[in-house]
PDB file of C-alpha atoms in Angstrom:
ATOM      1  CA  UNK A1354      -3.760 -13.845  10.747  1.00 87.00           C
ATOM      2  CA  UNK A1355      -6.057 -10.856  11.304  1.00 86.00           C
ATOM      3  CA  UNK A1356      -7.431  -9.848   7.954  1.00 94.00           C
ATOM      4  CA  UNK A1357     -10.258  -8.690   5.728  1.00 97.00           C
ATOM      5  CA  UNK A1358     -10.879 -10.895   2.723  1.00 97.00           C
ATOM      6  CA  UNK A1359     -12.832 -10.120  -0.436  1.00 98.00           C
ATOM      7  CA  UNK A1360     -13.975 -12.289  -3.288  1.00 97.00           C
ATOM      8  CA  UNK A1361     -13.653 -12.238  -6.176  1.00 97.00           C
ATOM      9  CA  UNK A1362     -10.519 -10.146  -6.690  1.00 97.00           C
ATOM     10  CA  UNK A1363     -11.306  -9.512 -10.334  1.00 97.00           C
ATOM     11  CA  UNK A1364     -14.666  -9.587 -12.075  1.00 97.00           C
ATOM     12  CA  UNK A1365     -15.786  -8.725 -15.581  1.00 97.00           C
ATOM     13  CA  UNK A1366     -19.520  -8.731 -16.161  1.00 96.00           C
ATOM     14  CA  UNK A1367     -22.198  -7.295 -18.437  1.00 97.00           C
ATOM     15  CA  UNK A1368     -24.725  -4.575 -17.817  1.00 97.00           C
ATOM     16  CA  UNK A1369     -27.715  -5.736 -15.820  1.00 97.00           C
ATOM     17  CA  UNK A1370     -26.339  -9.053 -14.559  1.00 97.00           C
ATOM     18  CA  UNK A1371     -26.701  -9.174 -10.789  1.00 97.00           C
ATOM     19  CA  UNK A1372     -23.523  -9.780  -8.816  1.00 97.00           C
ATOM     20  CA  UNK A1373     -22.340 -10.039  -5.231  1.00 98.00           C
ATOM     21  CA  UNK A1374     -18.913  -9.238  -3.854  1.00 98.00           C
ATOM     22  CA  UNK A1375     -18.278 -10.954  -0.547  1.00 98.00           C
ATOM     23  CA  UNK A1376     -16.358  -9.490   2.387  1.00 98.00           C
ATOM     24  CA  UNK A1377     -15.345 -11.218   5.593  1.00 98.00           C
ATOM     25  CA  UNK A1378     -13.268 -10.151   8.604  1.00 97.00           C
ATOM     26  CA  UNK A1379     -11.867 -12.320  11.390  1.00 96.00           C
ATOM     27  CA  UNK A1380     -11.143  -9.568  13.932  1.00 94.00           C
ATOM     28  CA  UNK A1381     -14.595  -9.449  15.550  1.00 94.00           C
ATOM     29  CA  UNK A1382     -14.954  -5.829  14.438  1.00 94.00           C
ATOM     30  CA  UNK A1383     -18.287  -4.112  14.881  1.00 93.00           C
ATOM     31  CA  UNK A1384     -18.011  -1.696  11.992  1.00 94.00           C
ATOM     32  CA  UNK A1385     -17.671  -2.563   8.332  1.00 96.00           C
ATOM     33  CA  UNK A1386     -17.731  -0.385   5.219  1.00 96.00           C
ATOM     34  CA  UNK A1387     -17.584  -0.534   1.462  1.00 98.00           C
ATOM     35  CA  UNK A1388     -15.644   1.990  -0.595  1.00 97.00           C
ATOM     36  CA  UNK A1389     -15.036   2.518  -4.263  1.00 98.00           C
ATOM     37  CA  UNK A1390     -11.798   3.990  -5.540  1.00 96.00           C
ATOM     38  CA  UNK A1391     -11.681   5.915  -8.806  1.00 94.00           C
ATOM     39  CA  UNK A1392      -8.766   7.869 -10.332  1.00 89.00           C
ATOM     40  CA  UNK A1393      -8.771  11.479  -9.193  1.00 86.00           C
ATOM     41  CA  UNK A1394     -11.658  10.894  -6.785  1.00 88.00           C
ATOM     42  CA  UNK A1395     -10.015   8.842  -4.083  1.00 88.00           C
ATOM     43  CA  UNK A1396     -11.922   6.493  -1.819  1.00 94.00           C
ATOM     44  CA  UNK A1397     -15.634   7.179  -1.467  1.00 95.00           C
ATOM     45  CA  UNK A1398     -17.829   5.362   1.007  1.00 95.00           C
ATOM     46  CA  UNK A1399     -20.769   3.419  -0.427  1.00 97.00           C
ATOM     47  CA  UNK A1400     -22.382   1.911   2.682  1.00 97.00           C
ATOM     48  CA  UNK A1401     -21.388   1.151   6.221  1.00 95.00           C
ATOM     49  CA  UNK A1402     -22.642  -1.066   9.006  1.00 95.00           C
ATOM     50  CA  UNK A1403     -22.426  -0.431  12.729  1.00 92.00           C
ATOM     51  CA  UNK A1404     -23.412  -3.969  13.693  1.00 92.00           C
ATOM     52  CA  UNK A1405     -25.534  -6.934  12.640  1.00 93.00           C
ATOM     53  CA  UNK A1406     -28.689  -5.769  10.858  1.00 94.00           C
ATOM     54  CA  UNK A1407     -27.657  -2.085  11.154  1.00 94.00           C
ATOM     55  CA  UNK A1408     -26.556  -0.392   7.940  1.00 96.00           C
ATOM     56  CA  UNK A1409     -26.531   3.144   6.582  1.00 95.00           C
ATOM     57  CA  UNK A1410     -25.760   4.955   3.360  1.00 96.00           C
ATOM     58  CA  UNK A1411     -22.399   6.499   2.677  1.00 94.00           C
ATOM     59  CA  UNK A1412     -21.643   9.146   0.085  1.00 93.00           C
ATOM     60  CA  UNK A1413     -22.342   7.153  -3.094  1.00 96.00           C
ATOM     61  CA  UNK A1414     -24.991   4.484  -2.316  1.00 97.00           C
ATOM     62  CA  UNK A1415     -26.994   4.613  -5.566  1.00 97.00           C
ATOM     63  CA  UNK A1416     -27.063   1.282  -7.399  1.00 97.00           C
ATOM     64  CA  UNK A1417     -25.741  -0.745  -4.455  1.00 98.00           C
ATOM     65  CA  UNK A1418     -27.243  -2.844  -1.683  1.00 98.00           C
ATOM     66  CA  UNK A1419     -25.695  -4.377   1.397  1.00 98.00           C
ATOM     67  CA  UNK A1420     -26.725  -6.707   4.182  1.00 95.00           C
ATOM     68  CA  UNK A1421     -25.178  -7.648   7.507  1.00 97.00           C
ATOM     69  CA  UNK A1422     -26.670 -10.880   8.782  1.00 97.00           C
ATOM     70  CA  UNK A1423     -23.523 -12.010  10.578  1.00 96.00           C
ATOM     71  CA  UNK A1424     -20.908  -9.905  12.317  1.00 96.00           C
ATOM     72  CA  UNK A1425     -18.051 -11.168  10.178  1.00 97.00           C
ATOM     73  CA  UNK A1426     -19.656 -10.804   6.727  1.00 98.00           C
ATOM     74  CA  UNK A1427     -20.744  -7.747   4.781  1.00 98.00           C
ATOM     75  CA  UNK A1428     -21.555  -8.505   1.120  1.00 98.00           C
ATOM     76  CA  UNK A1429     -21.979  -5.820  -1.508  1.00 98.00           C
ATOM     77  CA  UNK A1430     -24.746  -6.442  -4.033  1.00 98.00           C
ATOM     78  CA  UNK A1431     -25.133  -4.829  -7.433  1.00 98.00           C
ATOM     79  CA  UNK A1432     -28.584  -5.839  -8.633  1.00 96.00           C
ATOM     80  CA  UNK A1433     -28.296  -4.274 -12.087  1.00 97.00           C
ATOM     81  CA  UNK A1434     -24.702  -3.206 -12.705  1.00 98.00           C
ATOM     82  CA  UNK A1435     -23.985  -0.395 -15.144  1.00 97.00           C
ATOM     83  CA  UNK A1436     -20.713   0.699 -16.775  1.00 97.00           C
ATOM     84  CA  UNK A1437     -20.390   3.654 -14.376  1.00 97.00           C
ATOM     85  CA  UNK A1438     -19.946   1.115 -11.576  1.00 98.00           C
ATOM     86  CA  UNK A1439     -16.683  -0.037 -13.110  1.00 98.00           C
ATOM     87  CA  UNK A1440     -14.264   0.641 -10.279  1.00 98.00           C
ATOM     88  CA  UNK A1441     -11.958  -0.758  -7.619  1.00 98.00           C
ATOM     89  CA  UNK A1442     -13.925  -1.758  -4.524  1.00 98.00           C
ATOM     90  CA  UNK A1443     -12.603  -2.085  -1.001  1.00 98.00           C
ATOM     91  CA  UNK A1444     -14.201  -3.552   2.061  1.00 98.00           C
ATOM     92  CA  UNK A1445     -12.963  -2.268   5.412  1.00 96.00           C
ATOM     93  CA  UNK A1446     -13.604  -2.935   9.075  1.00 96.00           C
ATOM     94  CA  UNK A1447     -12.777  -1.180  12.321  1.00 92.00           C
ATOM     95  CA  UNK A1448     -13.113  -2.186  15.976  1.00 88.00           C
ATOM     96  CA  UNK A1449     -15.831   0.203  17.160  1.00 79.00           C
ATOM     97  CA  UNK A1450     -16.575   3.625  18.583  1.00 74.00           C
ATOM     98  CA  UNK A1451     -13.395   5.437  19.519  1.00 77.00           C
ATOM     99  CA  UNK A1452     -11.302   3.968  16.728  1.00 81.00           C
ATOM    100  CA  UNK A1453     -10.731   5.691  13.408  1.00 83.00           C
ATOM    101  CA  UNK A1454      -8.366   3.051  12.058  1.00 87.00           C
ATOM    102  CA  UNK A1455      -9.853   1.115   9.179  1.00 90.00           C
ATOM    103  CA  UNK A1456      -8.495  -2.253   8.085  1.00 94.00           C
ATOM    104  CA  UNK A1457      -8.908  -2.709   4.359  1.00 96.00           C
ATOM    105  CA  UNK A1458      -9.316  -5.803   2.251  1.00 97.00           C
ATOM    106  CA  UNK A1459      -7.201  -6.384  -0.880  1.00 97.00           C
ATOM    107  CA  UNK A1460      -9.754  -4.925  -3.274  1.00 97.00           C
ATOM    108  CA  UNK A1461     -12.036  -6.179  -6.052  1.00 98.00           C
ATOM    109  CA  UNK A1462     -11.564  -4.795  -9.530  1.00 98.00           C
ATOM    110  CA  UNK A1463     -14.938  -4.762 -11.261  1.00 98.00           C
ATOM    111  CA  UNK A1464     -15.462  -4.082 -14.957  1.00 98.00           C
ATOM    112  CA  UNK A1465     -19.009  -3.719 -16.298  1.00 98.00           C
ATOM    113  CA  UNK A1466     -19.314  -3.791 -20.097  1.00 97.00           C
TER     114      UNK A1466
ATOM    115  CA  UNK B 579     -14.747  22.119  -4.515  1.00 73.00           C
ATOM    116  CA  UNK B 580     -13.576  18.892  -2.918  1.00 81.00           C
ATOM    117  CA  UNK B 581     -13.373  18.815   0.860  1.00 90.00           C
ATOM    118  CA  UNK B 582      -9.863  17.359   0.666  1.00 94.00           C
ATOM    119  CA  UNK B 583      -7.359  18.189  -2.069  1.00 94.00           C
ATOM    120  CA  UNK B 584      -4.233  16.165  -2.702  1.00 94.00           C
ATOM    121  CA  UNK B 585      -1.752  16.494  -5.532  1.00 85.00           C
ATOM    122  CA  UNK B 586      -1.887  13.178  -7.439  1.00 80.00           C
ATOM    123  CA  UNK B 587       1.764  13.297  -8.514  1.00 83.00           C
ATOM    124  CA  UNK B 588       3.450  11.147  -9.554  1.00 91.00           C
ATOM    125  CA  UNK B 589       6.377  12.198  -7.448  1.00 95.00           C
ATOM    126  CA  UNK B 590       9.717  10.638  -8.358  1.00 96.00           C
ATOM    127  CA  UNK B 591      12.701  10.994  -6.029  1.00 97.00           C
ATOM    128  CA  UNK B 592      16.115   9.353  -5.620  1.00 97.00           C
ATOM    129  CA  UNK B 593      16.747   6.990  -2.735  1.00 98.00           C
ATOM    130  CA  UNK B 594      17.721   8.875   0.415  1.00 97.00           C
ATOM    131  CA  UNK B 595      15.741  12.017  -0.432  1.00 97.00           C
ATOM    132  CA  UNK B 596      13.358  13.733   1.960  1.00 97.00           C
ATOM    133  CA  UNK B 597       9.816  13.497   0.650  1.00 97.00           C
ATOM    134  CA  UNK B 598       7.032  15.921   1.466  1.00 97.00           C
ATOM    135  CA  UNK B 599       3.419  14.918   0.790  1.00 97.00           C
ATOM    136  CA  UNK B 600       0.603  17.360   1.414  1.00 96.00           C
ATOM    137  CA  UNK B 601      -3.141  17.778   1.624  1.00 97.00           C
ATOM    138  CA  UNK B 602      -5.342  20.805   2.036  1.00 97.00           C
ATOM    139  CA  UNK B 603      -8.890  20.747   3.316  1.00 96.00           C
ATOM    140  CA  UNK B 604     -11.829  23.091   3.608  1.00 95.00           C
ATOM    141  CA  UNK B 605     -13.880  21.710   6.528  1.00 93.00           C
ATOM    142  CA  UNK B 606     -12.763  23.339   9.779  1.00 93.00           C
ATOM    143  CA  UNK B 607     -14.585  20.589  11.735  1.00 92.00           C
ATOM    144  CA  UNK B 608     -11.928  18.014  10.842  1.00 94.00           C
ATOM    145  CA  UNK B 609     -10.025  16.974  13.971  1.00 92.00           C
ATOM    146  CA  UNK B 610      -8.516  13.582  13.142  1.00 93.00           C
ATOM    147  CA  UNK B 611      -5.953  13.355  10.382  1.00 95.00           C
ATOM    148  CA  UNK B 612      -4.568  10.148   8.982  1.00 95.00           C
ATOM    149  CA  UNK B 613      -2.119   8.964   6.362  1.00 97.00           C
ATOM    150  CA  UNK B 614      -2.633   5.652   4.616  1.00 97.00           C
ATOM    151  CA  UNK B 615      -0.130   3.890   2.386  1.00 97.00           C
ATOM    152  CA  UNK B 616      -1.358   1.808  -0.536  1.00 97.00           C
ATOM    153  CA  UNK B 617       0.938  -0.521  -2.430  1.00 97.00           C
ATOM    154  CA  UNK B 618       0.019  -1.541  -5.942  1.00 93.00           C
ATOM    155  CA  UNK B 619      -2.809  -4.142  -6.003  1.00 91.00           C
ATOM    156  CA  UNK B 620      -3.268  -3.892  -2.230  1.00 94.00           C
ATOM    157  CA  UNK B 621      -5.681  -2.216   0.129  1.00 96.00           C
ATOM    158  CA  UNK B 622      -4.671   0.935   2.021  1.00 96.00           C
ATOM    159  CA  UNK B 623      -3.014   0.486   5.410  1.00 95.00           C
ATOM    160  CA  UNK B 624      -2.851   3.077   8.166  1.00 94.00           C
ATOM    161  CA  UNK B 625       0.573   4.674   8.468  1.00 95.00           C
ATOM    162  CA  UNK B 626       0.016   7.410  11.030  1.00 92.00           C
ATOM    163  CA  UNK B 627      -2.682   9.454  12.622  1.00 89.00           C
ATOM    164  CA  UNK B 628      -2.777  12.683  14.596  1.00 90.00           C
ATOM    165  CA  UNK B 629      -5.411  14.508  16.555  1.00 86.00           C
ATOM    166  CA  UNK B 630      -5.823  18.272  16.092  1.00 83.00           C
ATOM    167  CA  UNK B 631      -2.666  20.296  15.440  1.00 82.00           C
ATOM    168  CA  UNK B 632       0.986  19.493  15.901  1.00 84.00           C
ATOM    169  CA  UNK B 633       3.581  16.961  14.858  1.00 90.00           C
ATOM    170  CA  UNK B 634       3.895  13.241  15.310  1.00 93.00           C
ATOM    171  CA  UNK B 635       6.988  11.230  14.526  1.00 95.00           C
ATOM    172  CA  UNK B 636       7.346   7.504  13.896  1.00 94.00           C
ATOM    173  CA  UNK B 637      10.734   6.372  12.691  1.00 96.00           C
ATOM    174  CA  UNK B 638      11.413   7.955   9.314  1.00 97.00           C
ATOM    175  CA  UNK B 639       7.888   9.371   9.083  1.00 97.00           C
ATOM    176  CA  UNK B 640       6.618  12.675  10.487  1.00 97.00           C
ATOM    177  CA  UNK B 641       3.034  13.850  10.240  1.00 96.00           C
ATOM    178  CA  UNK B 642       2.320  17.533  10.650  1.00 96.00           C
ATOM    179  CA  UNK B 643      -1.029  19.320  10.998  1.00 96.00           C
ATOM    180  CA  UNK B 644      -1.547  23.064  10.655  1.00 94.00           C
ATOM    181  CA  UNK B 645      -5.217  23.682  11.381  1.00 92.00           C
ATOM    182  CA  UNK B 646      -4.927  27.437  10.958  1.00 92.00           C
ATOM    183  CA  UNK B 647      -3.905  26.906   7.338  1.00 93.00           C
ATOM    184  CA  UNK B 648      -6.017  23.763   6.875  1.00 94.00           C
ATOM    185  CA  UNK B 649      -2.936  21.939   5.668  1.00 95.00           C
ATOM    186  CA  UNK B 650      -1.418  18.590   6.595  1.00 96.00           C
ATOM    187  CA  UNK B 651       1.890  17.064   5.594  1.00 96.00           C
ATOM    188  CA  UNK B 652       3.708  13.760   5.713  1.00 97.00           C
ATOM    189  CA  UNK B 653       7.488  13.822   5.605  1.00 97.00           C
ATOM    190  CA  UNK B 654       9.538  10.763   4.797  1.00 98.00           C
ATOM    191  CA  UNK B 655      13.239  10.954   5.665  1.00 98.00           C
ATOM    192  CA  UNK B 656      15.894   8.803   3.999  1.00 98.00           C
ATOM    193  CA  UNK B 657      13.346   7.503   1.507  1.00 98.00           C
ATOM    194  CA  UNK B 658      13.723   3.911   0.332  1.00 98.00           C
ATOM    195  CA  UNK B 659      12.521   2.108  -2.804  1.00 97.00           C
ATOM    196  CA  UNK B 660      10.163   0.174  -0.496  1.00 97.00           C
ATOM    197  CA  UNK B 661       8.406   3.506   0.196  1.00 98.00           C
ATOM    198  CA  UNK B 662       7.175   3.539  -3.416  1.00 98.00           C
ATOM    199  CA  UNK B 663       3.395   3.519  -3.067  1.00 97.00           C
ATOM    200  CA  UNK B 664       0.359   5.770  -3.188  1.00 96.00           C
ATOM    201  CA  UNK B 665      -0.141   7.856  -0.065  1.00 98.00           C
ATOM    202  CA  UNK B 666      -3.667   8.834   0.884  1.00 97.00           C
ATOM    203  CA  UNK B 667      -4.561  11.457   3.425  1.00 97.00           C
ATOM    204  CA  UNK B 668      -7.822  11.052   5.305  1.00 95.00           C
ATOM    205  CA  UNK B 669      -9.615  13.138   7.871  1.00 94.00           C
ATOM    206  CA  UNK B 670     -12.729  13.164  10.017  1.00 91.00           C
ATOM    207  CA  UNK B 671     -14.541  15.435  12.442  1.00 89.00           C
ATOM    208  CA  UNK B 672     -14.621  14.642  16.157  1.00 83.00           C
ATOM    209  CA  UNK B 673     -16.825  11.596  16.600  1.00 79.00           C
ATOM    210  CA  UNK B 674     -17.115  11.198  12.832  1.00 80.00           C
ATOM    211  CA  UNK B 675     -15.890   7.611  12.795  1.00 78.00           C
ATOM    212  CA  UNK B 676     -18.066   6.808   9.800  1.00 79.00           C
ATOM    213  CA  UNK B 677     -17.365  10.094   8.038  1.00 82.00           C
ATOM    214  CA  UNK B 678     -13.783   9.590   6.935  1.00 89.00           C
ATOM    215  CA  UNK B 679     -12.981  11.728   3.877  1.00 93.00           C
ATOM    216  CA  UNK B 680     -10.045  10.634   1.734  1.00 94.00           C
ATOM    217  CA  UNK B 681      -7.799  12.583  -0.578  1.00 95.00           C
ATOM    218  CA  UNK B 682      -7.258  11.217  -4.081  1.00 94.00           C
ATOM    219  CA  UNK B 683      -3.749   9.995  -3.205  1.00 95.00           C
ATOM    220  CA  UNK B 684      -0.224  10.917  -4.286  1.00 96.00           C
ATOM    221  CA  UNK B 685       1.807   8.312  -6.149  1.00 95.00           C
ATOM    222  CA  UNK B 686       5.422   8.203  -4.980  1.00 97.00           C
ATOM    223  CA  UNK B 687       8.285   6.445  -6.738  1.00 97.00           C
ATOM    224  CA  UNK B 688      11.671   6.192  -5.015  1.00 97.00           C
ATOM    225  CA  UNK B 689      14.348   5.064  -7.427  1.00 96.00           C
ATOM    226  CA  UNK B 690      17.668   3.492  -6.371  1.00 94.00           C
TER     227      UNK B 690
END
């Protein structure tokens, strides 16, 4: 089944404790993105990647890091999480140039206390 | 001012009603307009997309774009309880594949 998977689905952590949210897609898509979803603000892009080793900032990149060492994986790293990063995070992928359709993962609900 | 405004609802309608969901936007460069549906505890999934102005129909769903008014709509005919979800509009300029801007979403509840 074509899909985007994320792990973990739920995470509660404390301020300053480094964490990684994994994302993997099995559709051989070139492009991958991370979004956060907050009430009243909608989905906002954190980072995106056009291909292996090629990443760029989205609209809200502060406090986040990403890497793309393999085409299928695009982990999101929070090196020192803070309470304002409590949110619902989505990974997405899309085939490539010419396609606007994003395929989203199931989401990771992160709480930072 | 947000680039894309969407009434958050919630919108509650009886089964069989016609539902109208709307977004307004301020950036005249937007050319691609999309509607995503998001069920509770799931990721958004693309429902429909249109390029520039006009209408597009897919079964019970019709997407409408009025670029002169900077206004897009999604109509759902004969609404069903299974249509209960949050509907997100999204838009991008020509070639702006990585510049998708989402509305905040409208929560819809269709009750039997």
